[in-house]
Every structure is written in C-alpha cells, then in structure tokens.
Short mmCIF file of C-alpha atoms and ligand atoms in Angstrom, two decimals:
data_model
loop_
_atom_site.label_atom_id
_atom_site.label_comp_id
_atom_site.label_asym_id
_atom_site.label_seq_id
_atom_site.Cartn_x
_atom_site.Cartn_y
_atom_site.Cartn_z
CA MET A 1 103.19 103.03 77.05
CA HIS A 2 105.93 103.77 74.59
CA GLN A 3 106.41 107.31 76.41
CA ILE A 4 106.46 105.80 79.86
CA GLU A 5 109.22 103.17 78.65
CA LEU A 6 110.98 106.03 76.90
CA HIS A 7 111.37 108.04 80.16
CA LEU A 8 111.67 105.26 82.46
CA ARG A 9 114.77 104.47 81.07
CA GLY A 10 117.67 106.35 82.56
CA ALA A 11 115.09 107.44 85.33
CA LEU A 12 117.30 105.58 87.93
CA GLU A 13 120.71 107.46 86.59
CA ARG A 14 118.76 110.87 86.63
CA GLN A 15 117.77 110.15 90.41
CA GLU A 16 114.05 110.56 89.30
CA LEU A 17 113.12 107.55 91.51
CA SER A 18 112.62 107.63 95.26
CA VAL A 19 111.25 105.37 98.49
CA LEU A 20 108.38 106.35 100.49
CA TYR A 21 107.69 104.26 103.69
CA GLN A 22 104.26 103.14 105.00
CA PRO A 23 103.80 101.72 108.72
CA LEU A 24 102.61 98.26 109.40
CA VAL A 25 101.20 98.62 112.80
CA THR A 26 100.67 95.70 115.48
CA LEU A 27 97.10 95.73 116.22
CA ALA A 28 97.26 94.25 119.64
CA SER A 29 99.92 96.70 120.83
CA ASN A 30 99.31 99.73 118.77
CA THR A 31 103.08 99.93 118.13
CA ILE A 32 105.11 100.05 114.47
CA HIS A 33 106.04 96.81 113.34
CA SER A 34 107.36 97.45 110.01
CA ALA A 35 107.82 99.87 107.06
CA GLU A 36 106.66 98.96 103.61
CA ALA A 37 109.02 100.39 100.99
CA LEU A 38 106.95 101.88 98.10
CA LEU A 39 108.63 103.01 94.98
CA ARG A 40 107.83 106.24 93.50
CA TRP A 41 109.05 108.02 90.20
CA HIS A 42 108.60 111.90 89.17
CA SER A 43 109.61 112.41 85.62
CA PRO A 44 110.22 115.72 84.70
CA VAL A 45 108.21 115.39 81.42
CA LEU A 46 105.21 113.11 82.61
CA GLY A 47 105.43 114.33 86.15
CA GLY A 48 104.42 111.84 89.04
CA VAL A 49 103.50 108.34 87.49
CA SER A 50 101.77 105.75 89.82
CA PRO A 51 103.80 102.68 90.23
CA ALA A 52 100.66 100.36 89.40
CA THR A 53 101.41 102.05 85.92
CA PHE A 54 105.30 101.82 85.54
CA ILE A 55 105.91 98.90 87.35
CA PRO A 56 104.33 96.91 84.91
CA ILE A 57 106.15 98.04 81.98
CA ALA A 58 109.46 98.03 83.63
CA GLU A 59 108.68 94.48 84.08
CA GLN A 60 107.59 93.67 80.86
CA ARG A 61 110.62 95.95 79.21
CA GLY A 62 113.35 94.35 81.36
CA LEU A 63 113.77 97.31 83.41
CA ILE A 64 112.58 96.04 86.66
CA VAL A 65 116.03 94.21 87.98
CA PRO A 66 118.36 97.56 88.20
CA ILE A 67 115.55 99.60 89.73
CA GLY A 68 114.48 96.61 92.16
CA ASP A 69 118.09 96.41 93.24
CA TRP A 70 118.24 100.05 93.86
CA VAL A 71 115.15 99.85 96.20
CA LEU A 72 116.23 97.21 98.13
CA GLU A 73 119.45 98.75 98.61
CA THR A 74 117.94 102.41 99.44
CA ALA A 75 115.50 100.45 102.13
CA LEU A 76 118.19 98.45 103.82
CA GLN A 77 120.52 101.54 104.22
CA GLN A 78 117.06 103.27 105.61
CA VAL A 79 116.33 100.70 108.00
CA SER A 80 120.00 100.25 109.27
CA GLN A 81 119.79 103.94 109.77
CA TRP A 82 116.47 103.89 111.82
CA ARG A 83 117.53 100.51 113.81
CA SER A 84 120.69 102.11 115.12
CA GLY A 85 119.12 105.24 116.07
CA LYS A 86 115.54 104.75 116.88
CA ASP A 87 113.88 101.24 116.82
CA PRO A 88 116.23 98.03 117.16
CA HIS A 89 113.80 95.77 116.06
CA LEU A 90 112.26 97.72 113.03
CA GLN A 91 111.78 95.86 110.09
CA VAL A 92 111.57 96.93 106.16
CA SER A 93 109.45 95.33 103.62
CA VAL A 94 110.37 95.46 100.19
CA ASN A 95 108.17 94.29 97.03
CA VAL A 96 109.76 91.89 94.86
CA SER A 97 108.96 91.46 91.04
CA PRO A 98 108.82 88.09 89.30
CA GLN A 99 111.98 88.89 87.30
CA GLN A 100 113.90 89.82 90.43
CA PHE A 101 113.17 86.72 92.40
CA ASP A 102 114.11 84.68 89.31
CA GLN A 103 117.35 85.65 89.15
CA ASP A 104 119.85 82.42 89.77
CA ASN A 105 121.88 85.13 92.03
CA PHE A 106 118.91 86.81 94.13
CA VAL A 107 119.51 85.00 97.52
CA GLU A 108 123.35 85.96 97.04
CA LYS A 109 122.21 89.43 96.22
CA VAL A 110 119.94 89.75 99.27
CA GLN A 111 122.66 87.97 101.77
CA SER A 112 125.51 90.53 100.28
CA LYS A 113 123.31 93.57 100.78
CA LEU A 114 122.49 92.45 104.19
CA ALA A 115 125.92 92.07 105.00
CA HIS A 116 127.00 95.27 103.44
CA TRP A 117 124.70 97.29 106.10
CA GLY A 118 125.54 95.34 108.86
CA LEU A 119 122.05 93.91 109.20
CA PRO A 120 120.62 90.46 110.51
CA GLY A 121 118.15 88.95 107.96
CA GLU A 122 115.20 89.49 110.63
CA ALA A 123 115.36 93.22 109.42
CA LEU A 124 114.09 92.27 106.17
CA VAL A 125 110.62 91.09 104.77
CA LEU A 126 110.28 90.50 100.99
CA GLU A 127 106.80 90.56 99.46
CA LEU A 128 105.95 88.56 96.57
CA THR A 129 103.01 87.84 94.69
CA GLU A 130 101.78 84.40 93.88
CA GLY A 131 102.63 85.18 90.25
CA SER A 132 106.36 84.90 91.26
CA LEU A 133 105.88 81.91 93.23
CA LEU A 134 103.32 79.69 91.25
CA VAL A 135 105.17 79.24 88.16
CA ASP A 136 107.48 76.45 89.38
CA LEU A 137 106.36 75.60 93.28
CA GLU A 138 109.21 73.46 93.62
CA ALA A 139 111.79 76.02 92.58
CA SER A 140 110.32 78.87 94.55
CA ASN A 141 110.04 76.80 97.65
CA THR A 142 113.90 75.93 97.26
CA LYS A 143 114.54 79.62 97.15
CA LEU A 144 112.41 80.75 99.75
CA ALA A 145 113.78 78.29 102.20
CA GLN A 146 117.40 79.58 101.42
CA LEU A 147 115.87 83.30 102.12
CA ARG A 148 114.41 82.05 105.42
CA GLY A 149 117.81 80.45 106.27
CA LEU A 150 119.19 83.88 106.26
CA GLY A 151 116.38 85.05 108.80
CA VAL A 152 114.54 87.03 106.14
CA GLN A 153 110.71 86.76 106.29
CA VAL A 154 108.80 86.20 103.05
CA ALA A 155 105.26 87.36 102.91
CA LEU A 156 102.76 86.64 100.26
CA ASP A 157 101.35 90.15 99.29
CA ASP A 158 97.77 90.79 97.63
CA PHE A 159 96.18 87.56 98.69
CA GLY A 160 92.81 87.68 97.57
CA THR A 161 93.50 89.15 93.91
CA GLY A 162 94.57 86.21 92.13
CA TYR A 163 94.16 82.31 92.14
CA SER A 164 94.45 82.76 95.87
CA SER A 165 93.77 79.12 96.83
CA LEU A 166 93.76 78.46 100.64
CA ALA A 167 95.41 74.95 99.56
CA TYR A 168 98.69 76.36 98.56
CA LEU A 169 99.12 78.56 101.65
CA ARG A 170 99.96 75.40 103.07
CA THR A 171 102.72 74.09 100.83
CA LEU A 172 104.56 77.74 100.13
CA GLN A 173 107.45 78.60 102.40
CA VAL A 174 106.08 81.88 103.72
CA ASP A 175 105.88 83.33 107.19
CA VAL A 176 103.24 86.27 106.24
CA VAL A 177 99.93 86.74 104.45
CA LYS A 178 99.05 90.10 103.17
CA ILE A 179 95.02 90.01 102.63
CA ASP A 180 94.30 92.42 99.75
CA ARG A 181 92.33 95.38 100.42
CA SER A 182 89.69 94.51 98.14
CA PHE A 183 88.89 91.61 100.67
CA ILE A 184 88.89 94.41 103.87
CA TRP A 185 86.61 96.13 101.98
CA ALA A 186 84.09 93.69 100.70
CA MET A 187 83.95 92.88 104.60
CA GLN A 188 81.64 95.87 105.06
CA HIS A 189 79.09 94.36 102.25
CA GLU A 190 79.51 90.62 102.64
CA GLY A 191 80.34 90.08 106.27
CA PRO A 192 83.39 88.60 107.78
CA THR A 193 83.05 85.15 106.61
CA PHE A 194 85.85 85.27 103.68
CA VAL A 195 88.35 87.10 105.55
CA GLN A 196 87.87 84.81 108.60
CA ALA A 197 88.13 81.64 106.65
CA ILE A 198 91.53 82.99 105.66
CA VAL A 199 92.54 83.98 109.00
CA GLN A 200 91.50 80.85 110.39
CA ILE A 201 93.69 78.41 108.10
CA ALA A 202 96.70 80.81 107.88
CA HIS A 203 96.86 81.08 111.88
CA HIS A 204 96.40 77.43 111.88
CA ILE A 205 99.90 76.88 109.84
CA GLY A 206 101.64 79.21 111.61
CA LEU A 207 101.36 82.24 109.27
CA LYS A 208 101.18 85.95 110.39
CA ILE A 209 98.52 87.97 109.10
CA VAL A 210 98.53 91.68 107.72
CA ALA A 211 95.33 93.35 106.87
CA GLU A 212 95.96 95.81 103.86
CA GLY A 213 94.04 99.19 102.92
CA ILE A 214 92.55 99.60 106.49
CA GLU A 215 91.02 103.12 105.95
CA THR A 216 88.39 103.45 108.49
CA VAL A 217 87.68 102.71 112.12
CA GLU A 218 85.20 100.09 111.72
CA GLN A 219 87.59 98.28 109.24
CA ARG A 220 90.13 98.23 112.03
CA ARG A 221 87.65 97.17 114.51
CA GLY A 222 86.75 94.42 112.15
CA VAL A 223 89.61 92.57 111.36
CA GLN A 224 91.21 93.36 114.84
CA ALA A 225 87.93 91.19 115.94
CA LEU A 226 89.20 88.35 113.56
CA SER A 227 92.56 88.46 115.14
CA CYS A 228 94.22 89.87 112.09
CA ASP A 229 97.97 90.43 113.58
CA VAL A 230 99.02 93.82 111.72
CA GLY A 231 97.13 96.52 109.98
CA GLN A 232 98.11 98.74 107.28
CA GLY A 233 96.55 101.58 105.50
CA TYR A 234 95.51 105.10 105.45
CA LEU A 235 94.08 105.28 108.75
CA PHE A 236 97.35 104.80 110.24
CA ALA A 237 99.34 106.97 107.46
CA ARG A 238 99.85 107.00 103.80
CA PRO A 239 103.02 106.09 102.60
CA LEU A 240 105.78 108.72 103.79
CA ALA A 241 109.11 110.49 103.07
CA PRO A 242 111.75 108.93 105.24
CA GLN A 243 111.96 111.94 107.40
CA GLN A 244 108.24 111.94 108.26
CA PHE A 245 108.52 108.01 108.89
CA GLY A 246 111.33 108.73 111.48
CA ALA A 247 109.40 111.31 113.20
CA LEU A 248 106.46 108.81 113.75
CA LEU A 249 109.01 106.58 115.40
CA ASP A 250 109.65 109.14 117.60
CA GLN A 251 106.25 109.53 118.88
CA GLU A 252 105.90 106.70 121.01
CA ASP A 253 102.05 106.40 121.28
CA TRP A 254 101.54 107.41 117.57
CA ALA A 255 99.52 104.52 116.62
CA SER A 256 97.43 104.18 119.77
CA GLN A 257 95.97 107.82 118.60
CA ARG A 258 94.42 105.51 115.76
CA ARG A 259 92.77 102.97 118.32
CA THR A 260 89.49 101.87 118.23
CA PRO A 261 87.53 104.14 120.78
P1 LIG B 301 101.48 96.84 97.15
O1 LIG B 301 102.76 96.08 97.58
O2 LIG B 301 100.08 96.07 97.55
O3 LIG B 301 101.36 98.06 98.12
C1 LIG B 301 100.25 98.49 98.99
C2 LIG B 301 99.66 99.98 97.93
O4 LIG B 301 98.45 100.20 98.62
C3 LIG B 301 100.62 100.97 97.83
O5 LIG B 301 100.21 101.38 96.63
C4 LIG B 301 99.67 101.74 98.94
O6 LIG B 301 99.96 103.19 98.73
C5 LIG B 301 98.47 101.30 98.78
N1 LIG B 301 97.95 101.72 100.17
C6 LIG B 301 98.07 101.47 101.18
N2 LIG B 301 97.29 101.98 102.26
C7 LIG B 301 96.14 102.02 101.50
C8 LIG B 301 94.60 102.41 101.83
O7 LIG B 301 94.29 102.52 103.10
N3 LIG B 301 93.79 102.63 101.07
C9 LIG B 301 94.22 102.72 99.60
N4 LIG B 301 93.27 102.63 98.49
N5 LIG B 301 95.61 102.02 99.20
C10 LIG B 301 96.39 102.05 100.17
P2 LIG B 301 101.34 102.19 95.60
O8 LIG B 301 102.53 102.88 96.33
O9 LIG B 301 100.74 102.78 94.73
O10 LIG B 301 102.02 100.77 95.02
C11 LIG B 301 101.08 100.01 94.20
C12 LIG B 301 101.96 98.73 93.79
O11 LIG B 301 103.01 98.84 93.20
C13 LIG B 301 102.14 97.90 95.31
O12 LIG B 301 101.20 97.25 95.97
C14 LIG B 301 103.25 96.73 94.59
O13 LIG B 301 102.62 96.03 94.19
C15 LIG B 301 103.99 97.95 93.66
N6 LIG B 301 105.18 98.45 94.09
C16 LIG B 301 105.38 99.53 94.82
N7 LIG B 301 106.71 99.67 94.93
C17 LIG B 301 107.35 98.74 94.62
C18 LIG B 301 108.80 98.21 94.26
O14 LIG B 301 109.76 98.77 94.93
N8 LIG B 301 109.19 96.94 93.58
C19 LIG B 301 107.97 96.04 92.91
N9 LIG B 301 108.43 95.12 92.38
N10 LIG B 301 106.80 96.74 93.23
C20 LIG B 301 106.41 98.01 93.68
MG1 LIG B 302 103.49 95.06 99.08
MG1 LIG B 303 99.36 94.32 98.66
#
C-alpha cells in the first residue's frame, strides 16, 4: 500500500495516467450509445496497476480529486472531438468517487468544464455508486437534481454489489442503472429472476438499464430477452485506446457483427 501511494503521488504530473474508452451498445439497434472512460496507470517502477487496486488508495489518501478532475477534463475533450467529427450524439460516461461528488463546487466544476469544451450536458453521464449517494440521501438528491438540470445524466454504477435496495431506486434522482456483472454471471446458474425483478422495477420508474460484463452471446441473448436497454462487456469490446475507439465509430455496422445469430 505504501509503495503504491508513494508512486501514485506525482503520477499525474509525470503523465503516467491515461484513459481508455469502452463502448456501451444499444441492444435493439446495435449502435454505440456511449463510451465509458476508464482510468489506467502505468508506473515506470511498478508497471501497470489496476484501477481496482490504486483507486481505493487514491480515495483514502486524498489523491482522487485532482486525478478525477483530470479524467473528466480528458474525457470531455475526447468526446467533443468525436461529437464534432464522427457522432454528434455520442455520450461519455465518467466514474466519480465519493470525495469528488462531495466537493461543494462539484456541480460548478462540471458546468464550467462542459462550457469550456462547448458541450451540452447531454454529452456527459456521471457514474456514481451507492456509497456516494446514500450517506446523505437528501443532500445527494439536491446535487443530482442540479446536475440533471444541466442536462447531465446520472448512472448508478455496480448495482447489485452493495446494499442495492430496490426501494431506494425510487427515491434517488438517477437516470440509468448499471447492473453489476456479478448479477449477469449469476443468471447462468440461478436463472433470470433477480435481473428480471431489477429490470421491471427500474423500467417502471423510467430508468434506463445497462447490463455490465457481457462476455458471451448467451449473456447478450439473456439480457436482451429481459429488455435491458444497453450492454457493455468484452463481447462488444475491451476498453480501447482513443484511436481504436474512434475507428469503431467509423465502422457503422461494427456492433451488429456481435449480434445474436
Ligand atoms: P466500473 O466503473 O464498474 O467499470 C467497469 C469495469 O469492468 C472496468 O474495469 C472494465 O474494464 C471491466 N469490464 C468491462 N467489461 C467487462 C467484461 O465483459 N468482463 C469483465 N470481467 N470485466 C469487464 P476497470 O477498467 O479495471 O475499472 C475497475 C473500476 O475502477 C471501475 O469499475 C470503476 O469503479 C473504477 N474506475 C475506473 N476508472 C475510474 C475513474 O476514472 N475514476 C474513478 N473514481 N473510478 C474509476
Ligand atoms: Mg463505471
Ligand atoms: Mg460498474
């Protein structure tokens, strides 16, 4: 832990961080719906370190805010380029840590970065987990409403990993629920009942549903049969360097090559 913290300090200044993009695919039309920005760190000393390892440390050590600001800035710059050159409706999804969301000026930061890149709020989806939102539900909802007032969409990430009560889905000001890949995998052994229940309730209250971690055609078929709206996973593509993602955008029928036969 100490090693990671030591080397992570200054990683941003030393330009050791980069952002990859993974497509989210609208299942009904086989089109790219958005790109999730996923942070990568290559340390010259430690090599590649997984975000699952270094992000919790960055959060605990007070390093996540500047890193998160940089990811947001990088992702907005990238999506503004893709929207003007390739797909005017493309959205970018950015993961937000609790400490970022808690900042008093978070909404202003988002607003000014969007303005700086000449983007409407609709270009951005912010992915938050229940850990960020449930500490103070009322305060969270106030902030979420301000973000949604800018046109920004809010996604509840990793639904199914934590407390994941269906009851709070009703009260949270979110637009999208991302069903965690552990639920998608469990469908193979346990059947569709759990995912079906989440989809039914989420759709009933007007939320869009993303199924995470789709690796097989069977999983794709399963979530599509349950009316999930959007899929994300290695079946479609791994997280890609910006240039590779741009090439996918140029290939109109790319996603339909992953269609269920
Ligand atoms: P997440 O937001 O749930 O992102 C999805 C993770 O699932 C990514 O892992 C992605 O590479 C992986 N994934 C996508 N499709 C598949 C699949 O079909 N199978 C499997 N097994 N995995 C798949 P990654 O990139 O390692 O990121 C892990 C987590 O780190 C993310 O989970 C997110 O919570 C966090 N993270 C990544 N980038 C950022 C960031 O910029 N800021 C913050 N605060 N957190 C980030
Ligand atoms: Mg995410
Ligand atoms: Mg997730």
